[in-house]
Structure formats: C-alpha cells, structure tokens
Coordinates of C-alpha atoms and ligand atoms in Angstrom, one line a residue:
X1 CA 0.0 37.8 9.3
X2 CA -2.2 34.9 7.9
X3 CA 0.9 33.3 6.4
X4 CA 2.6 33.4 9.8
X5 CA -0.4 31.7 11.5
X6 CA -0.6 29.0 8.8
X7 CA 3.1 28.1 9.1
X8 CA 2.7 28.0 12.9
X9 CA -0.1 25.5 12.6
X10 CA 1.9 23.5 10.1
X11 CA 4.9 23.4 12.5
X12 CA 2.7 22.5 15.4
X13 CA 1.1 19.6 13.6
X14 CA 4.5 18.4 12.5
X15 CA 5.9 18.6 16.0
X16 CA 2.9 16.8 17.5
X17 CA 2.9 14.1 14.9
X18 CA 6.6 13.4 15.3
X19 CA 6.2 13.4 19.1
X20 CA 3.3 10.9 18.7
X21 CA 5.6 8.7 16.7
X22 CA 8.3 8.9 19.3
X23 CA 5.8 8.1 22.1
X24 CA 4.5 5.0 20.5
X25 CA 7.4 3.5 18.5
X26 CA 11.2 3.0 19.0
X27 CA 13.5 5.1 16.8
X28 CA 13.7 2.6 13.9
X29 CA 12.5 3.7 10.5
X30 CA 12.0 1.1 7.7
X31 CA 13.1 1.5 4.1
X32 CA 11.7 -1.0 1.7
X33 CA 12.7 -2.1 -1.8
X34 CA 10.6 -5.0 -3.0
X35 CA 11.4 -6.9 -6.2
X36 CA 8.7 -5.1 -8.1
X37 CA 11.5 -3.1 -9.9
X38 CA 15.2 -2.6 -9.8
X39 CA 16.2 -0.1 -7.0
X40 CA 19.5 1.4 -6.3
X41 CA 20.6 4.7 -4.7
X42 CA 23.9 5.7 -3.0
X43 CA 22.2 4.8 0.4
X44 CA 20.2 1.7 -0.4
X45 CA 21.2 -1.0 -3.0
X46 CA 18.8 -4.0 -3.5
X47 CA 20.6 -7.2 -2.7
X48 CA 17.9 -9.9 -3.2
X49 CA 15.4 -8.6 -5.8
X50 CA 13.8 -12.1 -5.9
X51 CA 13.1 -12.1 -2.2
X52 CA 9.5 -10.8 -2.6
X53 CA 7.7 -11.1 -5.9
X54 CA 4.3 -9.8 -7.1
X55 CA 2.0 -12.2 -9.1
X56 CA -1.0 -11.1 -11.1
X57 CA -3.7 -13.9 -11.3
X58 CA -5.2 -12.2 -14.3
X59 CA -2.1 -11.1 -16.2
X60 CA -2.8 -7.5 -17.4
X61 CA -6.6 -8.2 -17.7
X62 CA -8.9 -6.1 -15.5
X63 CA -12.6 -5.4 -15.9
X64 CA -12.6 -2.0 -14.2
X65 CA -10.0 0.0 -16.2
X66 CA -9.8 2.7 -13.6
X67 CA -9.0 6.2 -14.8
X68 CA -5.7 6.5 -13.0
X69 CA -4.5 3.0 -13.9
X70 CA -6.0 1.3 -17.0
X71 CA -4.4 -1.9 -15.5
X72 CA -0.9 -0.5 -15.8
X73 CA 0.0 -1.4 -12.2
X74 CA -0.4 -5.1 -13.2
X75 CA 2.4 -4.8 -15.8
X76 CA 5.4 -5.2 -13.5
X77 CA 3.8 -8.3 -11.9
X78 CA 4.5 -11.9 -12.9
X79 CA 1.5 -12.9 -15.0
X80 CA 0.1 -16.3 -13.9
X81 CA 0.2 -18.9 -16.6
X82 CA -3.1 -20.7 -15.9
X83 CA -1.7 -24.0 -17.4
X84 CA 1.3 -23.9 -15.0
X85 CA -0.8 -23.0 -12.0
X86 CA -0.1 -20.9 -8.9
X87 CA 1.5 -23.6 -6.8
X88 CA 4.0 -24.6 -9.6
X89 CA 4.8 -20.9 -10.2
X90 CA 5.5 -20.3 -6.5
X91 CA 7.5 -23.5 -6.3
X92 CA 9.7 -22.2 -9.1
X93 CA 10.1 -18.9 -7.5
X94 CA 11.0 -20.4 -4.1
X95 CA 13.7 -22.5 -5.8
X96 CA 15.2 -19.2 -6.9
X97 CA 15.2 -17.7 -3.4
X98 CA 11.8 -16.1 -3.2
X99 CA 10.5 -16.0 0.4
X100 CA 7.3 -14.0 0.0
X101 CA 4.8 -13.2 -2.7
X102 CA 2.1 -10.7 -3.3
X103 CA -0.9 -12.3 -4.9
X104 CA -2.9 -9.7 -6.8
X105 CA -4.6 -9.2 -10.1
X106 CA -7.1 -7.2 -12.1
X107 CA -10.6 -6.8 -10.8
X108 CA -13.9 -8.3 -11.8
X109 CA -16.9 -5.9 -12.5
X110 CA -18.0 -6.3 -8.9
X111 CA -14.7 -4.9 -7.6
X112 CA -13.3 -8.2 -6.4
X113 CA -10.0 -9.8 -7.4
X114 CA -10.9 -13.4 -8.6
X115 CA -9.2 -15.1 -5.6
X116 CA -11.8 -17.8 -4.8
X117 CA -10.7 -20.5 -7.2
X118 CA -7.1 -20.1 -6.2
X119 CA -7.7 -20.7 -2.5
X120 CA -6.7 -24.4 -2.5
X121 CA -3.4 -23.6 -4.2
X122 CA -2.7 -20.6 -1.9
X123 CA -3.2 -23.0 1.1
X124 CA -0.7 -25.4 -0.4
X125 CA 1.8 -22.5 -1.1
X126 CA 1.6 -21.8 2.6
X127 CA 1.8 -25.4 3.8
X128 CA 4.2 -26.9 1.3
X129 CA 6.5 -24.0 0.5
X130 CA 6.3 -21.9 3.6
X131 CA 6.2 -18.6 1.6
X132 CA 4.9 -15.4 3.2
X133 CA 1.7 -14.7 1.3
X134 CA 0.2 -11.2 1.1
X135 CA -3.0 -10.8 -0.9
X136 CA -4.4 -7.7 -2.6
X137 CA -8.0 -8.6 -2.6
X138 CA -10.1 -5.5 -3.6
X139 CA -13.6 -5.5 -2.0
X140 CA -14.4 -8.9 -0.5
X141 CA -17.5 -10.9 0.6
X142 CA -17.9 -13.2 3.5
X143 CA -16.9 -16.4 1.7
X144 CA -13.7 -14.9 0.3
X145 CA -12.8 -13.5 3.7
X146 CA -13.3 -16.9 5.3
X147 CA -11.6 -18.7 2.5
X148 CA -8.5 -16.5 2.8
X149 CA -8.4 -17.2 6.5
X150 CA -8.6 -20.9 5.9
X151 CA -5.8 -20.7 3.3
X152 CA -3.6 -19.1 6.0
X153 CA -2.7 -15.9 4.2
X154 CA -0.3 -13.6 6.2
X155 CA -2.0 -10.3 5.3
X156 CA -4.6 -8.7 3.1
X157 CA -4.4 -5.4 1.4
X158 CA -7.2 -3.4 -0.2
X159 CA -7.7 0.2 -1.4
X160 CA -10.2 2.1 0.8
X161 CA -12.1 4.9 -1.0
X162 CA -14.1 7.3 1.1
X163 CA -16.0 9.1 -1.7
X164 CA -18.9 7.7 -3.8
X165 CA -18.1 10.0 -6.7
X166 CA -14.5 8.6 -6.8
X167 CA -15.7 5.0 -6.6
X168 CA -18.0 5.7 -9.6
X169 CA -16.0 8.1 -11.7
X170 CA -12.5 6.7 -11.2
X171 CA -13.0 3.0 -10.4
X172 CA -16.2 2.7 -12.6
X173 CA -17.7 0.7 -9.7
X174 CA -21.4 0.7 -8.8
X175 CA -20.5 0.6 -5.1
X176 CA -20.5 3.0 -2.1
X177 CA -18.0 3.6 0.7
X178 CA -20.2 1.3 2.8
X179 CA -19.2 -1.6 0.6
X180 CA -15.5 -0.9 1.4
X181 CA -16.4 -0.7 5.1
X182 CA -18.2 -4.1 4.9
X183 CA -15.0 -5.6 3.4
X184 CA -13.0 -4.3 6.3
X185 CA -15.6 -5.7 8.7
X186 CA -15.6 -9.1 7.1
X187 CA -11.8 -9.3 7.1
X188 CA -11.7 -8.2 10.8
X189 CA -14.4 -10.8 11.6
X190 CA -12.1 -13.6 10.3
X191 CA -9.1 -12.2 12.2
X192 CA -7.1 -11.2 9.1
X193 CA -4.0 -9.0 9.3
X194 CA -5.4 -6.0 7.4
X195 CA -3.2 -3.6 5.6
X196 CA -5.5 -1.0 3.9
X197 CA -4.2 1.5 1.4
X198 CA -5.4 5.1 0.8
X199 CA -4.5 6.7 -2.5
X200 CA -4.1 10.5 -1.8
X201 CA -5.4 12.7 -4.5
X202 CA -7.2 9.8 -6.3
X203 CA -10.1 12.0 -7.5
X204 CA -8.2 13.4 -10.5
X205 CA -5.5 14.9 -8.3
X206 CA -7.9 16.3 -5.7
X207 CA -8.5 15.2 -2.1
X208 CA -12.1 14.1 -1.8
X209 CA -12.7 11.1 0.4
X210 CA -9.4 10.5 2.1
X211 CA -10.5 11.7 5.5
X212 CA -13.6 9.5 5.4
X213 CA -11.4 6.6 4.3
X214 CA -9.1 7.2 7.3
X215 CA -12.0 7.4 9.7
X216 CA -13.4 4.1 8.3
X217 CA -10.0 2.4 8.7
X218 CA -9.6 3.7 12.2
X219 CA -12.7 1.8 13.2
X220 CA -11.0 -1.6 12.6
X221 CA -8.0 -3.5 13.9
X222 CA -5.4 -2.9 11.2
X223 CA -1.8 -3.9 11.3
X224 CA -0.3 -1.4 8.8
X225 CA -1.8 1.6 7.1
X226 CA -0.2 2.3 3.7
X227 CA -0.5 5.7 2.1
X228 CA 0.3 6.2 -1.6
X229 CA 0.0 9.2 -3.9
X230 CA -1.9 9.6 -7.1
X231 CA 0.7 9.2 -9.8
X232 CA -0.3 10.5 -13.3
X233 CA 0.6 7.5 -15.5
X234 CA 1.4 7.9 -19.2
X235 CA -1.3 6.3 -21.3
X236 CA -4.1 6.9 -18.8
X237 CA -6.8 9.6 -18.7
X238 CA -5.0 11.1 -15.7
X239 CA -1.5 11.4 -17.4
X240 CA -1.9 15.2 -17.4
X241 CA -3.3 15.6 -14.0
X242 CA -1.4 17.6 -11.4
X243 CA -0.6 15.3 -8.4
X244 CA -1.8 16.7 -5.0
X245 CA 0.3 19.5 -3.4
X246 CA 3.0 18.4 -1.0
X247 CA 1.5 20.6 1.7
X248 CA -1.8 18.8 1.5
X249 CA -0.1 15.4 1.6
X250 CA 2.1 16.4 4.6
X251 CA -1.0 17.6 6.4
X252 CA -2.7 14.3 5.8
X253 CA 0.4 12.4 7.0
X254 CA 0.0 14.4 10.3
X255 CA -3.7 13.7 10.5
X256 CA -3.2 10.0 10.0
X257 CA -0.4 9.9 12.5
X258 CA -2.5 11.5 15.2
X259 CA -5.7 9.5 14.3
X260 CA -3.9 6.2 14.4
X261 CA -1.0 6.7 16.9
X262 CA -0.4 3.0 17.6
X263 CA -0.6 1.8 14.0
X264 CA 2.5 1.5 11.8
X265 CA 2.0 3.9 8.8
X266 CA 4.0 3.4 5.6
X267 CA 4.5 5.5 2.5
X268 CA 4.0 3.0 -0.3
X269 CA 5.8 2.7 -3.6
X270 CA 3.2 4.5 -5.8
X271 CA 4.0 8.2 -5.8
X272 CA 5.2 10.9 -8.3
X273 CA 9.0 11.0 -8.9
X274 CA 11.5 13.9 -8.9
X275 CA 11.3 17.0 -6.6
X276 CA 7.8 16.0 -5.5
X277 CA 9.0 12.7 -4.3
X278 CA 11.9 14.2 -2.4
X279 CA 9.6 16.7 -0.6
X280 CA 7.0 14.0 0.1
X281 CA 9.6 11.5 1.5
X282 CA 10.9 14.2 3.8
X283 CA 7.4 15.0 5.0
X284 CA 6.8 11.3 5.7
X285 CA 9.8 11.3 8.0
X286 CA 9.0 14.7 9.5
X287 CA 5.4 13.7 10.3
X288 CA 6.3 10.5 12.0
X289 CA 5.5 7.8 9.5
X290 CA 7.3 4.5 10.3
X291 CA 8.7 3.7 6.8
X292 CA 8.8 4.3 3.1
X293 CA 9.3 2.3 0.0
X294 CA 12.0 3.1 -2.6
X295 CA 13.2 6.2 -0.6
X296 CA 14.5 9.2 -2.5
X297 CA 18.3 9.8 -2.5
X298 CA 19.3 11.4 0.8
X299 CA 16.4 10.1 2.9
X300 CA 18.5 7.7 4.9
X301 CA 20.9 10.5 5.9
X302 CA 17.9 12.8 6.5
X303 CA 16.3 10.2 8.9
X304 CA 19.6 9.7 10.7
X305 CA 19.8 13.5 11.3
X306 CA 16.3 13.2 12.8
X307 CA 17.7 10.7 15.3
X308 CA 16.1 7.7 13.6
X309 CA 17.8 4.4 13.0
X310 CA 17.4 3.1 9.4
X311 CA 16.4 -0.6 8.8
X312 CA 16.4 -1.9 5.3
X313 CA 14.0 -4.5 4.0
X314 CA 13.5 -6.1 0.5
X315 CA 9.8 -6.9 0.9
X316 CA 6.6 -4.8 0.5
X317 CA 6.1 -2.0 3.0
X318 CA 2.7 -3.6 3.5
X319 CA 4.5 -6.4 5.2
X320 CA 5.2 -4.0 8.0
X321 CA 8.1 -4.4 10.5
Ligands
LIG401 S1 -8.9 -2.4 -10.5 FE1 -6.7 -2.2 -10.0 S2 -5.6 -3.1 -11.7 FE2 -7.7 -2.7 -12.4 S3 -7.5 -0.7 -13.4 FE3 -8.2 -0.4 -11.2 S4 -6.3 0.0 -10.0 FE4 -5.7 -0.9 -12.0

C-alpha cells in the first residue's frame, strides 16, 4: 500500500516537472562536452576540445582543502604561469581556436578566489581577444562584484551552500549561508549573469542544506542553475562515501524544476559514473532539466524518445543555451 502511494507521488512529481518544462521551454535539450576532458560516446563525439578551456589562477593551490575535493578539481585546469600572465595565456589559447574560458582557481581562507588582481587582464581578454569569459568566483564582496562587472565578464558561477554545518565541516570556512546570499545579492546588484551551482549530497553524501540553497537562489535573477552531485574522489576523505541515492536526486530535480520554472537548469559535469550516472542522467531528462554535461551513453536516444530535440555544445553547461 505505502509503496504504491510513494510511486504515485514520484510519478506525479515527474509528470508535473516535465509538463512545467514543456510549458516554459521549447523541446530542445542541450548536451555539453567542454574541453575539461576528452569526451566521446557513440552519440556525441567532441570535435573542438580547445573551444572552451578552464584556467586555474592558483594552479593546484587552495587554502580551504575541502573534504570532498582537496583541490583535485583544479587538476584538469590549465595552471596559470604568473610570469606569462593571464592575457598572454589567453592570447595563446585564442590562437589555437579557443573561443571561451572559465577563469577559476583555489580559494583564499575567506572563501574568495583571488580574482581582484587579475581584473585589468580579464578586461583586456574581453576587449582585445573577444573571448567569452566565465568566472568561478566563490563568495564575493562588493568590490570584486563591481570589478568583475567593469571587466565585462559574461557570467559568474559560485557554489551555494545552504547549511552552516556543511560550510564549516566540508569547506572549513568560518561563514554562514547568509554570506553566500550576500554574494548573490552583490552579483545581482551589479547586473551579473549569475550561474549558481548546488552540490547535491555535499554533506558527506547526505542532503542537508540543498533546499535552503535552492530557496536562496530562487530569490535572485539567475540565468542558469547548475546541479552537480557529490562525487567521492580518490585521495579525499570522502572517497569511501556513498553518493546520494538516485531517488533523492530525482526528487530534488523535480523540486528545482517546479521552484524555478523559467530558469534553465543543467546537470553539471561533476557526478558519479557508471549505473548511478545513467540513472541520474535519465532522471534529469524525465524531470525536465534543460541540459546535461558529458551525457551517459544512450541519453541522446532517450531524449529523442521523450520528444526532445538534442543540441550539442562544446562549452560549459554554465554557459547555458
Ligand atoms: S575551494 Fe574549491 S578548489 Fe578548493 S578544495 Fe574547495 S572545492 Fe576544491
């Protein structure tokens, strides 16, 4: 009996979420394969891996050493050679066909990526090279938000964490969810194209502050919401953690779809592989998300069978449509 009711609720949420997607978007679904890694399936083969490249301003250095990462997400990024400089690096990349860059890096103890001193170069990258510039900024203050606006960046990304315990125990940051909200407010004040990320299961595989993070984000004008999944990385304290259950993830996809019906929602590249990935990718399509990065084999066919029209892009899903 109880099982029957639960599956009815699940089906109802799925149907309502997909109907919401159809009501607010055309039938295109976006598949992304940015040049962060080589990507090839039967359905989607990367053609221009140099098109969109990630740069780490700090190399693999990061003051926070979060429990789920230990700066491992910086490893596939191009480490900035301080002697060469950001503008020269971007010029070199542009000469090789790069059209967009993600400027990211490790964090300072205050949770901010050290962007301030690179603002003049970022401005020149925009003006002289015409590259698309996305920035992963971490928490920001007023001056950085203004500086990024003046530099002309195309979009800003930041992880939004809704639980103080997770901010302290996972990110080792002496901040509160309010500080993340203040960052969203500052970015909105300067008219940025905001692309917040929520990491599902960040609290050691458990859901803790994701709904608070979603509510926070829904209070601001964001252009793309990116959902990623806690991925137990080898060599981190979370390597043995169970990722969150697919049912919980699917339910959150549905909640996000209904809470932000007009906002493009993407499933980002960070998520566990294997059967978990295939099930999560299917759920992303079933619950009306607008796109996913590095889709599991068979997802293009699955989307077509749902009446959706696949569109392929070789930049970050945070870039949106
Ligand atoms: S701040 Fe970012 S790069 Fe540094 S450890 Fe945390 S998630 Fe990794």
